PDB file of C-alpha atoms in Angstrom:
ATOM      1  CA  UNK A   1     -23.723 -13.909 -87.105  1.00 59.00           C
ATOM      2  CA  UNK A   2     -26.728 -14.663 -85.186  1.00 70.00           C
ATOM      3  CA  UNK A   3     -27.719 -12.417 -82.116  1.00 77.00           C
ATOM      4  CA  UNK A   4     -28.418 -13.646 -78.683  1.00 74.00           C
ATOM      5  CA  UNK A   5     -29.986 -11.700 -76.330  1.00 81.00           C
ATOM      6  CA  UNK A   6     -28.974 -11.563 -72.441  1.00 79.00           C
ATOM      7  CA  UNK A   7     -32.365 -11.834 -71.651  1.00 83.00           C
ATOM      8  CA  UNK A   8     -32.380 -15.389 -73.301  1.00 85.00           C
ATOM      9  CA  UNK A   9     -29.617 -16.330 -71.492  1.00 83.00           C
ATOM     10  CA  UNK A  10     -30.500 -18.736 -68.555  1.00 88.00           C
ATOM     11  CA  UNK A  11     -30.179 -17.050 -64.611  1.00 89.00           C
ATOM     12  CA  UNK A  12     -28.085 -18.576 -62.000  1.00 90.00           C
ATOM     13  CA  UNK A  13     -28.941 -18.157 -58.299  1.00 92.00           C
ATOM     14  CA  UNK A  14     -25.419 -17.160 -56.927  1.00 93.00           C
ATOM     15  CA  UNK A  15     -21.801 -15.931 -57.972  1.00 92.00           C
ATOM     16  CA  UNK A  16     -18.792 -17.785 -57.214  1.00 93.00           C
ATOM     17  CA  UNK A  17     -15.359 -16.550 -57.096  1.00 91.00           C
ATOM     18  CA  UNK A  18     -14.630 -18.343 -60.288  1.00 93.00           C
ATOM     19  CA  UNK A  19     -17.798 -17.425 -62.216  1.00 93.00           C
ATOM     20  CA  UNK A  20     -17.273 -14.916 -65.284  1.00 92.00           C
ATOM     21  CA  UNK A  21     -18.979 -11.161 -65.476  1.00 90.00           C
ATOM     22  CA  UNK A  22     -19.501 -10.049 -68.869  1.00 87.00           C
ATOM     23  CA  UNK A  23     -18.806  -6.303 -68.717  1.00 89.00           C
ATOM     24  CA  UNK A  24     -19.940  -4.284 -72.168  1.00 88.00           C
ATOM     25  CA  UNK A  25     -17.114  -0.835 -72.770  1.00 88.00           C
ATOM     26  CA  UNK A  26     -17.817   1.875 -75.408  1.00 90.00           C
ATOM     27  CA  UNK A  27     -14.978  -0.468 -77.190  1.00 92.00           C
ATOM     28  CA  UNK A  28     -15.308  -3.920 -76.748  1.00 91.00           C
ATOM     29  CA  UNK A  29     -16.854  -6.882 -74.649  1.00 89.00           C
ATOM     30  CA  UNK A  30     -15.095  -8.454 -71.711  1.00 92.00           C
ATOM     31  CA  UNK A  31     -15.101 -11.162 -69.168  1.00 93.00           C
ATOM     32  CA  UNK A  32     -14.328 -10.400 -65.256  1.00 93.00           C
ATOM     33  CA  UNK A  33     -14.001 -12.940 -62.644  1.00 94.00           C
ATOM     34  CA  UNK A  34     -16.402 -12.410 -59.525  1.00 93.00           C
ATOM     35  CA  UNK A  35     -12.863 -12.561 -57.957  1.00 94.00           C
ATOM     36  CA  UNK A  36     -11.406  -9.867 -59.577  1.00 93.00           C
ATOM     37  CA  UNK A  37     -14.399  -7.604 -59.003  1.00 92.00           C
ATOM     38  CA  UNK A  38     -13.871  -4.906 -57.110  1.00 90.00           C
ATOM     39  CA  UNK A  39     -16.447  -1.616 -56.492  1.00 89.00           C
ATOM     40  CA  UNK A  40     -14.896   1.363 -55.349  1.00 88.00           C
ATOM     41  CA  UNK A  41     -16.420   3.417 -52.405  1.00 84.00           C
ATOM     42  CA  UNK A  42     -16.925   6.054 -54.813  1.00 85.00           C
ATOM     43  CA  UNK A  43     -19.038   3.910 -56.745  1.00 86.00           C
ATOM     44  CA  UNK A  44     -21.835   3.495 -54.013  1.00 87.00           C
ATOM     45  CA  UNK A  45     -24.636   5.768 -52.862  1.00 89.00           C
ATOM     46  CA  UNK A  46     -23.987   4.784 -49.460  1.00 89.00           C
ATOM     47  CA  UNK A  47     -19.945   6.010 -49.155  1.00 86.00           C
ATOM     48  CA  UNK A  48     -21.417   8.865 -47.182  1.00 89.00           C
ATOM     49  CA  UNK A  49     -22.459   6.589 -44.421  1.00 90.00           C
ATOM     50  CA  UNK A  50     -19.754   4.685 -44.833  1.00 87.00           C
ATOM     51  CA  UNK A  51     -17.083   7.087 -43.892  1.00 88.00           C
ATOM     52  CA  UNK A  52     -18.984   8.585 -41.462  1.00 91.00           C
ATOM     53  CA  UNK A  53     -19.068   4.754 -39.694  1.00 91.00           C
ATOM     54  CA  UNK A  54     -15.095   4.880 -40.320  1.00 90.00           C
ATOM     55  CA  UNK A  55     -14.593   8.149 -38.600  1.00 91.00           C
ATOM     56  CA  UNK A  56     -16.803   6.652 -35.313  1.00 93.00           C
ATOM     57  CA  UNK A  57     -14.979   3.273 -35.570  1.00 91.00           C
ATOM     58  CA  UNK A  58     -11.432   5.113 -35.635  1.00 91.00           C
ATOM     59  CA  UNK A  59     -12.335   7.729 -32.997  1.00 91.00           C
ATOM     60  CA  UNK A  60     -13.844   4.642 -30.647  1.00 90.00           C
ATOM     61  CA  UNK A  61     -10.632   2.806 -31.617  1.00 88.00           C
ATOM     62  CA  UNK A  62      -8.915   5.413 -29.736  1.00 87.00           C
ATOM     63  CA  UNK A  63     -10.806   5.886 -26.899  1.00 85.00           C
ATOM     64  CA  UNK A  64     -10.328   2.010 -26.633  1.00 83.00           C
ATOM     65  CA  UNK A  65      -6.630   2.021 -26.542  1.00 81.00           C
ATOM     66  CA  UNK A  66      -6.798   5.269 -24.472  1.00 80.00           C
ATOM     67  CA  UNK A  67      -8.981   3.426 -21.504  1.00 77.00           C
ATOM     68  CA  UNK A  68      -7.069   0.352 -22.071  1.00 73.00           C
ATOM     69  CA  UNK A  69      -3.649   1.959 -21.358  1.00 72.00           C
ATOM     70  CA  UNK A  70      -5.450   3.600 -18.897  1.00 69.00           C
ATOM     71  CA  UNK A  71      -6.810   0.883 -17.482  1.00 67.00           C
ATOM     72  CA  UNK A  72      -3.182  -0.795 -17.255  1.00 72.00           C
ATOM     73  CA  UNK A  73      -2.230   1.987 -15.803  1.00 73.00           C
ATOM     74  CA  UNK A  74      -4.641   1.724 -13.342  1.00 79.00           C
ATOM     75  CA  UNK A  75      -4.063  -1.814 -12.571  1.00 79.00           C
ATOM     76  CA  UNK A  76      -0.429  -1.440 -11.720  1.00 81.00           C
ATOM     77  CA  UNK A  77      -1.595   1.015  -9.310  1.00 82.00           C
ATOM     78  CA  UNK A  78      -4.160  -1.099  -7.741  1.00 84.00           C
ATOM     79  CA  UNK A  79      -1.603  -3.954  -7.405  1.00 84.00           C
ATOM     80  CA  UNK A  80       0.919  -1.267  -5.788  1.00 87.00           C
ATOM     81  CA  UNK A  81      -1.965   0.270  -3.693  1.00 89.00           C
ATOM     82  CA  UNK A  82      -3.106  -3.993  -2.398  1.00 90.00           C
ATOM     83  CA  UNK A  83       0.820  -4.071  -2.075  1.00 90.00           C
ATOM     84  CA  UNK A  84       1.111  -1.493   0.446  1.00 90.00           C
ATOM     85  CA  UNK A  85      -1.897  -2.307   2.097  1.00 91.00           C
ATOM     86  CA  UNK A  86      -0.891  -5.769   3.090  1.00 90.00           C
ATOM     87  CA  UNK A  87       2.675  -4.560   4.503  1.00 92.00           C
ATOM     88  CA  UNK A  88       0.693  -1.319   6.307  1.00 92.00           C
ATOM     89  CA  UNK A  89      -1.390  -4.063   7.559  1.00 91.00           C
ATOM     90  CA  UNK A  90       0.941  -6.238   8.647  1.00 91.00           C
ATOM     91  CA  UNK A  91       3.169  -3.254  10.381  1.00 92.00           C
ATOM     92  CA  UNK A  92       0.135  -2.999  12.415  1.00 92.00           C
ATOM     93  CA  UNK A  93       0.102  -5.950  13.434  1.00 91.00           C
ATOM     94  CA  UNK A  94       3.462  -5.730  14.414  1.00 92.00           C
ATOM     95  CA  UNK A  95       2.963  -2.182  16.133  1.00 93.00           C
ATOM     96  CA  UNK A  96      -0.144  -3.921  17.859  1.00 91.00           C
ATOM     97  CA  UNK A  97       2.224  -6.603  19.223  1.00 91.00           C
ATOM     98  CA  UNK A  98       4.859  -4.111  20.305  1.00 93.00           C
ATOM     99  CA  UNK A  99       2.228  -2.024  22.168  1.00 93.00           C
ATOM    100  CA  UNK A 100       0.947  -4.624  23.957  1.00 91.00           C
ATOM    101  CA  UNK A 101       4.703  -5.909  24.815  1.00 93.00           C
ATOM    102  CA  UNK A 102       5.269  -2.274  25.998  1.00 92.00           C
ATOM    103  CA  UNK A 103       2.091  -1.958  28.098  1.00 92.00           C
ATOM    104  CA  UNK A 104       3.333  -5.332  29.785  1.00 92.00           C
ATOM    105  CA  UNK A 105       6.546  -3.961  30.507  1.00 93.00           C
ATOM    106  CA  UNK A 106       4.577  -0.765  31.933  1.00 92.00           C
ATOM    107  CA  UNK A 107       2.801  -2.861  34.673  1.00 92.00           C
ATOM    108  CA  UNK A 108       5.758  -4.547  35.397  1.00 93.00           C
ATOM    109  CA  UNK A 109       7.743  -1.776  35.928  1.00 92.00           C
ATOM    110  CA  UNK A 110       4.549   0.241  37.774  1.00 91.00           C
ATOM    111  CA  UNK A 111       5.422  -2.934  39.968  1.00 91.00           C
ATOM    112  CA  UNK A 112       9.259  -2.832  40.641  1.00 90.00           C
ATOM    113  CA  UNK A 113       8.590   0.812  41.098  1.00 90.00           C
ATOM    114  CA  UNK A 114       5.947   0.399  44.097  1.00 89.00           C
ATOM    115  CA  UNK A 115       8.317  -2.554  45.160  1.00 90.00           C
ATOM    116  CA  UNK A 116      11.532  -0.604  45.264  1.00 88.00           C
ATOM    117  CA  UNK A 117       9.670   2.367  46.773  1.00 86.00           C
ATOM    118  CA  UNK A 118       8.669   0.116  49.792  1.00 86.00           C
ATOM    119  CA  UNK A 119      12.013  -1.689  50.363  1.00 84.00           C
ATOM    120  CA  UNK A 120      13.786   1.904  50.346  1.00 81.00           C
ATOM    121  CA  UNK A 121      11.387   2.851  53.241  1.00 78.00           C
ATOM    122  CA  UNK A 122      11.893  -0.142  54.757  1.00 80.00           C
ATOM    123  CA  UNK A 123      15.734  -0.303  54.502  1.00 77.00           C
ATOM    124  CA  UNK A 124      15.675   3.583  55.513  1.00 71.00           C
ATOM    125  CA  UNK A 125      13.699   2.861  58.570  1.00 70.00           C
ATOM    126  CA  UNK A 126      15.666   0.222  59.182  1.00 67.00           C
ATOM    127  CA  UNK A 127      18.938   1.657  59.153  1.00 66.00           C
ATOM    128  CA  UNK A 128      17.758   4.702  61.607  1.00 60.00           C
ATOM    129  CA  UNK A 129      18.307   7.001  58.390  1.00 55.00           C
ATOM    130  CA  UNK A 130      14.499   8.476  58.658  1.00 51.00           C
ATOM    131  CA  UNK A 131      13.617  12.110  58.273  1.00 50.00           C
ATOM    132  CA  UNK A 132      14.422  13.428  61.515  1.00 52.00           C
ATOM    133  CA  UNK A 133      18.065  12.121  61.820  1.00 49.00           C
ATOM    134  CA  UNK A 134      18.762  13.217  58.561  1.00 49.00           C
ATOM    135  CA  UNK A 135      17.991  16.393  59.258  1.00 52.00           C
ATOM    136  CA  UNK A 136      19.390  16.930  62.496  1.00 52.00           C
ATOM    137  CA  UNK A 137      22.952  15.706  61.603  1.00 51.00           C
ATOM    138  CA  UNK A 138      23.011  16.606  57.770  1.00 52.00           C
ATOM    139  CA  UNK A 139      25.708  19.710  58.272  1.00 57.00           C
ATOM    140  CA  UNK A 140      27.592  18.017  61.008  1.00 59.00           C
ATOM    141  CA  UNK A 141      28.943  15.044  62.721  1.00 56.00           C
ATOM    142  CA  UNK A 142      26.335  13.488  65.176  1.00 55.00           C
ATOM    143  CA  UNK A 143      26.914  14.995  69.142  1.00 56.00           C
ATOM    144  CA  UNK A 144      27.271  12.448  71.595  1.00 53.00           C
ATOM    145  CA  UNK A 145      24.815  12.945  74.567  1.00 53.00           C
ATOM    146  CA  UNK A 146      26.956  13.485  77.940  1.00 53.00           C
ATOM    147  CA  UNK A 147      24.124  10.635  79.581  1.00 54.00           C
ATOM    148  CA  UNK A 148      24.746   7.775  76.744  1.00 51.00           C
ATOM    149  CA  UNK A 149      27.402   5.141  76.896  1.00 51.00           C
ATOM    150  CA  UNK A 150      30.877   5.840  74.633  1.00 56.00           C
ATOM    151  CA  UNK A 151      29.775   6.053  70.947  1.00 58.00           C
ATOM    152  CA  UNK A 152      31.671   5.962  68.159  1.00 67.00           C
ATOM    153  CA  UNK A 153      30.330   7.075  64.499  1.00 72.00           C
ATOM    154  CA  UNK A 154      30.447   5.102  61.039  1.00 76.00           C
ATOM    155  CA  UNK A 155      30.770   7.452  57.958  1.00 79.00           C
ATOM    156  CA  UNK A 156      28.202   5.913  55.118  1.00 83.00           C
ATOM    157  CA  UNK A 157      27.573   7.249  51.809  1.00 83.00           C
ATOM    158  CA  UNK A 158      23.796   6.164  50.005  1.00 83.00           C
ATOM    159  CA  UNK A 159      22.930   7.613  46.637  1.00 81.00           C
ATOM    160  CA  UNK A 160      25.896  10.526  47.185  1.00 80.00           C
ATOM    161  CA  UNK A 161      24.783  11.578  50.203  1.00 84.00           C
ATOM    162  CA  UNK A 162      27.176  11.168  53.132  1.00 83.00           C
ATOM    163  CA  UNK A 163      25.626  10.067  56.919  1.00 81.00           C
ATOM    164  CA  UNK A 164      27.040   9.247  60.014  1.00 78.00           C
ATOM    165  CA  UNK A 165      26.056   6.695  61.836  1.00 77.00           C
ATOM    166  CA  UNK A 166      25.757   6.159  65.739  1.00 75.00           C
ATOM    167  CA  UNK A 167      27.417   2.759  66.892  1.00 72.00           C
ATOM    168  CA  UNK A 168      27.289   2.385  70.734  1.00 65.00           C
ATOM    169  CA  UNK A 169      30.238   0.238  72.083  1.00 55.00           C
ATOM    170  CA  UNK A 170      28.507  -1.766  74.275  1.00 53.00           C
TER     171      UNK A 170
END
């Protein structure tokens, strides 16, 4: 048997998947597909670094999914919050409308009031019912003066209150 050595052998500037590894045991000589090749973290002098990059990447993995649920959470609230917002928004408008509808019907009424206040003087005066005659005659029936024509008297009632009124026969 003749012997070659590895150093004769020619070099090759890459490994393929397919490509053989000759691997030497106290026992025997093998062949091991690139493929099948696989190193073991214990077999490094870098698993040190290695594991402590795992530990980061899995503690960061967390705090991603932490800040992403977080950050869903957060979203559904923003959408609730922009929700409520708009219909707050529009109930303002709404309340803005009413007020103004309200401060209409104010001015209107300020009106009626001031109107109704002059036609009651007006109708009072008119009637003879003004302050004096209601106060002489508001116990007891009007007394006919002995120098006036025949009078007769017409019972009224306005707002509850009874008065008599004077009617000369003439």
């Amino acid at each position: 048997m003749s012997s070659v050595s590895i150093k004769q052998l020619p070099q090759v500037n890459e490994i393929n998947s397919e490509d053989l590894l000759l691997i030497q045991t106290p026992t025997a000589s093998n062949t091991l597909e690139f493929k099948d090749l696989i190193i073991g973290l214990e077999n490094t002098t870098f698993a040190n670094t290695i594991s402590t990059f795992n530990t980061e990447i899995e503690a960061l993995s967390s705090k991603v999914h932490t800040l992403s649920s977080s950050d869903i959470t957060n979203t559904d609230a923003i959408a609730t919050n922009t929700t409520d917002i708009a219909t707050n928004a529009a109930n303002i408008v709404l309340n803005d409308n009413e007020i103004a509808t309200n401060l209409a019907n104010i001015a209107t009424n300020t009106a009626n009031i001031a109107t109704n206040t002059t036609n009651i003087a007006t109708n009072t005066t008119a009637i003879g019912l003004n302050t004096t005659f209601r106060s002489q005659f508001a116990t007891s029936d009007p007394v006919i003066a002995t120098d006036l024509p025949t009078t007769h008297t017409l019972t009224i009632t306005i707002n509850g209150t009874p008065y008599k009124i004077l009617l000369n026969n003439a």
